[in-house]
Short mmCIF file of C-alpha atoms in Angstrom, two decimals:
data_model
loop_
_atom_site.label_atom_id
_atom_site.label_comp_id
_atom_site.label_asym_id
_atom_site.label_seq_id
_atom_site.Cartn_x
_atom_site.Cartn_y
_atom_site.Cartn_z
CA MET O 1 -21.06 14.68 -41.65
CA ASP O 2 -21.37 13.44 -38.05
CA SER O 3 -24.80 11.77 -37.94
CA SER O 4 -25.60 12.85 -34.36
CA ILE O 5 -24.92 16.50 -35.21
CA LYS O 6 -26.86 16.19 -38.45
CA LYS O 7 -29.91 14.92 -36.56
CA LYS O 8 -29.77 17.86 -34.16
CA ARG O 9 -29.41 20.26 -37.10
CA ALA O 10 -32.42 18.74 -38.85
CA ARG O 11 -34.73 19.45 -35.93
CA GLY O 12 -34.80 23.17 -36.50
CA ARG O 13 -32.98 26.39 -37.17
CA LEU O 14 -29.41 26.85 -36.05
CA SER O 15 -29.20 27.93 -32.40
CA ARG O 16 -26.39 28.83 -30.01
CA GLU O 17 -27.02 25.63 -28.08
CA MET O 18 -26.74 23.52 -31.23
CA ILE O 19 -23.53 25.28 -32.26
CA GLU O 20 -21.97 24.77 -28.83
CA ASP O 21 -23.00 21.10 -28.71
CA ALA O 22 -21.47 20.57 -32.13
CA ALA O 23 -18.33 22.53 -31.22
CA PHE O 24 -17.66 20.25 -28.26
CA GLU O 25 -18.15 17.19 -30.48
CA VAL O 26 -15.81 18.50 -33.18
CA ILE O 27 -13.17 19.49 -30.60
CA GLU O 28 -13.31 16.01 -29.05
CA ARG O 29 -12.89 14.46 -32.48
CA GLU O 30 -10.30 16.83 -33.98
CA GLY O 31 -8.58 18.22 -30.87
CA LEU O 32 -8.08 21.92 -30.15
CA SER O 33 -5.34 22.23 -32.76
CA GLY O 34 -7.50 20.60 -35.42
CA PHE O 35 -10.67 22.58 -34.73
CA SER O 36 -11.84 25.29 -37.13
CA MET O 37 -15.04 27.17 -37.81
CA ARG O 38 -15.02 25.60 -41.27
CA LYS O 39 -15.05 22.10 -39.81
CA LEU O 40 -17.77 23.12 -37.38
CA ALA O 41 -19.88 24.46 -40.23
CA ALA O 42 -19.37 21.23 -42.18
CA ALA O 43 -20.48 19.21 -39.16
CA LEU O 44 -23.60 21.34 -38.78
CA GLY O 45 -24.36 21.25 -42.49
CA CYS O 46 -24.36 25.03 -42.85
CA GLU O 47 -22.20 27.88 -44.09
CA ALA O 48 -19.60 29.33 -41.74
CA MET O 49 -21.35 32.72 -41.97
CA SER O 50 -24.37 31.19 -40.24
CA ILE O 51 -22.17 30.47 -37.23
CA TYR O 52 -20.59 33.94 -37.31
CA HIS O 53 -24.09 35.37 -37.01
CA HIS O 54 -24.14 33.92 -33.47
CA TYR O 55 -20.41 34.12 -32.65
CA PRO O 56 -18.33 36.85 -34.36
CA SER O 57 -15.13 34.84 -33.98
CA GLN O 58 -13.72 31.54 -32.72
CA ALA O 59 -12.63 33.38 -29.56
CA HIS O 60 -16.26 34.36 -28.89
CA LEU O 61 -17.31 30.74 -29.38
CA TYR O 62 -14.64 29.42 -27.03
CA GLU O 63 -15.66 32.02 -24.44
CA ALA O 64 -19.24 30.75 -24.70
CA LEU O 65 -18.04 27.16 -24.20
CA VAL O 66 -16.14 28.15 -21.06
CA ASP O 67 -19.13 30.12 -19.76
CA ARG O 68 -21.35 27.13 -20.39
CA GLN O 69 -19.09 24.85 -18.38
CA MET O 70 -18.80 27.33 -15.54
CA ASN O 71 -22.58 27.75 -15.45
CA ALA O 72 -22.81 23.99 -14.86
CA LEU O 73 -20.52 24.22 -11.82
CA VAL O 74 -22.52 23.90 -8.59
CA ILE O 75 -21.21 25.89 -5.61
CA PRO O 76 -22.24 24.26 -2.30
CA GLY O 77 -24.45 26.34 -0.02
CA ASP O 78 -23.58 27.47 3.49
CA GLY O 79 -25.66 24.67 5.01
CA LEU O 80 -22.58 22.43 4.84
CA PRO O 81 -19.45 22.64 7.02
CA TRP O 82 -16.68 24.78 5.52
CA ARG O 83 -14.36 21.86 4.71
CA GLU O 84 -17.14 19.97 2.92
CA ARG O 85 -18.07 23.05 0.89
CA VAL O 86 -14.51 23.49 -0.37
CA ARG O 87 -14.11 19.77 -1.02
CA VAL O 88 -17.30 19.62 -3.09
CA GLY O 89 -16.46 22.86 -4.90
CA MET O 90 -13.07 21.54 -6.02
CA GLN O 91 -14.53 18.19 -7.02
CA GLU O 92 -17.19 20.03 -9.01
CA PHE O 93 -14.62 22.09 -10.92
CA ARG O 94 -12.67 18.94 -11.77
CA ARG O 95 -15.87 17.22 -12.92
CA VAL O 96 -16.91 20.09 -15.16
CA ALA O 97 -13.44 20.69 -16.61
CA THR O 98 -12.89 17.02 -17.51
CA GLU O 99 -16.35 16.56 -19.02
CA HIS O 100 -14.90 17.49 -22.41
CA PRO O 101 -11.30 16.18 -22.18
CA ALA O 102 -10.02 17.69 -25.43
CA PHE O 103 -11.24 21.15 -24.37
CA ALA O 104 -9.81 20.86 -20.84
CA PRO O 105 -6.33 22.26 -21.67
CA PHE O 106 -8.01 25.44 -22.94
CA ILE O 107 -10.18 25.96 -19.86
CA VAL O 108 -7.20 25.34 -17.57
CA VAL O 109 -5.18 28.29 -18.93
CA TYR O 110 -8.13 30.52 -19.84
CA ARG O 111 -8.33 33.82 -17.95
CA MET O 112 -11.89 33.64 -16.61
CA ASN O 113 -12.93 37.28 -16.69
CA SER O 114 -16.30 37.08 -18.45
CA PRO O 115 -19.35 37.92 -16.26
CA PRO O 116 -20.50 34.27 -15.79
CA CYS O 117 -16.96 33.17 -14.91
CA LEU O 118 -16.41 36.10 -12.57
CA ALA O 119 -19.64 35.20 -10.75
CA LYS O 120 -18.35 31.67 -10.14
CA LEU O 121 -14.90 32.86 -9.13
CA ASN O 122 -16.47 35.33 -6.72
CA SER O 123 -18.45 32.50 -5.11
CA ILE O 124 -15.42 30.20 -4.90
CA ILE O 125 -13.20 32.87 -3.32
CA GLY O 126 -16.10 33.50 -0.97
CA LEU O 127 -15.81 29.88 0.22
CA PHE O 128 -12.32 30.62 1.52
CA GLU O 129 -13.39 33.90 3.08
CA ALA O 130 -16.17 32.02 4.85
CA GLY O 131 -13.50 29.76 6.35
CA GLY O 132 -12.14 32.70 8.33
CA PHE O 133 -8.84 33.08 6.46
CA GLY O 134 -9.04 36.81 5.78
CA PRO O 135 -8.65 38.54 2.39
CA GLU O 136 -4.96 37.86 1.65
CA LEU O 137 -4.82 34.25 2.81
CA SER O 138 -8.14 33.48 1.10
CA ALA O 139 -6.70 34.76 -2.18
CA ARG O 140 -3.49 32.74 -1.80
CA LEU O 141 -5.29 29.55 -0.81
CA PHE O 142 -7.66 29.99 -3.75
CA ARG O 143 -4.65 30.18 -6.06
CA ALA O 144 -2.90 27.24 -4.38
CA ALA O 145 -6.06 25.14 -4.77
CA GLY O 146 -6.14 26.22 -8.42
CA TYR O 147 -2.57 25.01 -8.95
CA TYR O 148 -3.56 21.57 -7.63
CA LEU O 149 -6.76 21.44 -9.67
CA MET O 150 -5.19 22.57 -12.93
CA GLY O 151 -2.33 20.11 -12.64
CA ALA O 152 -4.72 17.26 -11.94
CA ILE O 153 -7.01 18.21 -14.82
CA LEU O 154 -4.15 18.51 -17.30
CA ASP O 155 -2.68 15.18 -16.21
CA GLU O 156 -6.03 13.40 -16.42
CA THR O 157 -6.95 14.77 -19.85
CA ALA O 158 -3.66 15.45 -21.64
CA GLY O 159 -1.09 13.50 -19.62
CA TYR O 160 -1.42 9.92 -18.44
CA ALA O 161 -4.78 9.59 -20.15
CA LYS O 162 -2.99 9.96 -23.50
CA GLY O 163 -0.52 7.12 -22.87
CA PRO O 164 3.28 7.12 -23.33
CA SER O 165 4.97 10.21 -24.79
CA ALA O 166 8.51 8.99 -25.45
CA VAL O 167 9.48 7.70 -28.88
CA THR O 168 12.26 5.59 -27.31
CA THR O 169 10.44 2.65 -25.77
CA VAL O 170 11.56 0.27 -23.04
CA SER O 171 10.65 -3.41 -23.12
CA SER O 172 8.70 -5.07 -20.31
CA GLU O 173 11.80 -7.09 -19.40
CA GLU O 174 13.93 -3.93 -19.13
CA MET O 175 11.26 -2.21 -17.08
CA ALA O 176 11.08 -5.08 -14.58
CA ARG O 177 14.88 -5.29 -14.31
CA ASP O 178 15.92 -1.63 -14.29
CA PHE O 179 12.86 0.30 -13.04
CA PRO O 180 11.04 -1.92 -10.50
CA SER O 181 9.66 1.02 -8.49
CA VAL O 182 8.06 2.48 -11.63
CA VAL O 183 6.53 -0.89 -12.47
CA ALA O 184 5.09 -1.26 -8.96
CA ALA O 185 3.71 2.29 -8.95
CA GLY O 186 2.34 1.94 -12.48
CA ALA O 187 -0.52 -0.20 -11.25
CA HIS O 188 -1.88 2.90 -9.50
CA PHE O 189 -1.20 5.45 -12.25
CA GLY O 190 -3.96 4.48 -14.67
CA THR O 191 -7.28 6.19 -15.26
CA THR O 192 -9.05 3.87 -12.81
CA GLY O 193 -6.93 5.34 -10.02
CA PHE O 194 -7.47 9.02 -10.84
CA ASP O 195 -10.29 9.57 -8.34
CA LYS O 196 -8.50 7.96 -5.41
CA THR O 197 -5.28 9.88 -6.10
CA PHE O 198 -7.12 13.18 -6.52
CA ASP O 199 -9.09 12.70 -3.30
CA LEU O 200 -5.92 11.80 -1.37
CA GLY O 201 -4.20 15.02 -2.49
CA LEU O 202 -7.33 17.05 -1.85
CA GLU O 203 -7.58 15.85 1.75
CA MET O 204 -3.91 16.68 2.31
CA LEU O 205 -4.54 20.18 0.93
CA LEU O 206 -7.58 20.70 3.15
CA ASP O 207 -5.68 19.45 6.20
CA GLU O 208 -2.95 22.01 5.57
CA MET O 209 -5.47 24.82 5.01
CA GLU O 210 -7.09 24.11 8.37
CA ARG O 211 -3.68 23.86 10.07
CA ILE O 212 -2.72 27.29 8.69
CA ARG O 213 -6.04 28.81 9.76
CA ASP O 214 -5.93 27.33 13.26
CA GLY O 215 -2.31 28.45 13.66
CA ALA O 216 -3.19 32.00 12.63
CA ARG O 217 -6.12 32.07 15.04
CA ALA O 218 -3.94 30.79 17.88
CA ALA O 219 -1.28 33.41 17.12
CA THR O 220 -3.92 36.18 17.10
CA ALA O 221 -5.39 34.97 20.38
CA LYS O 222 -1.92 34.80 21.98
CA ALA O 223 -1.07 38.31 20.79
CA GLY O 224 -4.31 39.59 22.28
CA SER O 225 -3.60 37.81 25.54
CA ASP O 226 -0.08 39.22 25.68
CA ARG O 227 -1.38 42.73 25.14
CA GLY O 228 -3.91 42.21 27.93
CA HIS O 229 -1.23 41.11 30.38
CA SER O 230 1.00 44.09 29.52
CA ASN O 231 -1.74 46.62 30.30
#
């Protein structure tokens, strides 16, 4: 049994918090495909039925894990400029989603329609509405930001962070001779470069959002001016 989980279990009766803590630990150790309620029960030193008393199924447990992560996500208040609020909000989601790397692929594709998740989504969509984009563009920019975030999170937890995927390897000599651009770029692909790469892409995304908004405002103002001249 995992000693850290055993110590938590020994401090008192089984609780939802203890089960969730242990679930994250087991998932990190076994991976999503290797996780089971039986393994979780073994880690907690209890019968599986004790867990089912709190969570009727593995799906209920996973929902609770997602809700817990979303509850930890801090949405910036309106005291900050719009661009800073969106920047911090996206950085926060990335931070929360990568806190448990093995669970990240689940949270990325999970349809967040539980009440705690909907509350966070409502606040995040509200950030775009506060930027003056209007309902449709706010929705589309929210989704576009999600595409960027989800790709980054998957890459950082289940892509480059996992190392090479191919079974056919290439020697260092072949790499230097045949793929010099890959070798040169490789120095910036590692985990130590994740933050800088993410922030670069995020600033590009924010620049484009503001360009779209300012263009729409200019077009609206011009249309109003044209109508005024025609009257």
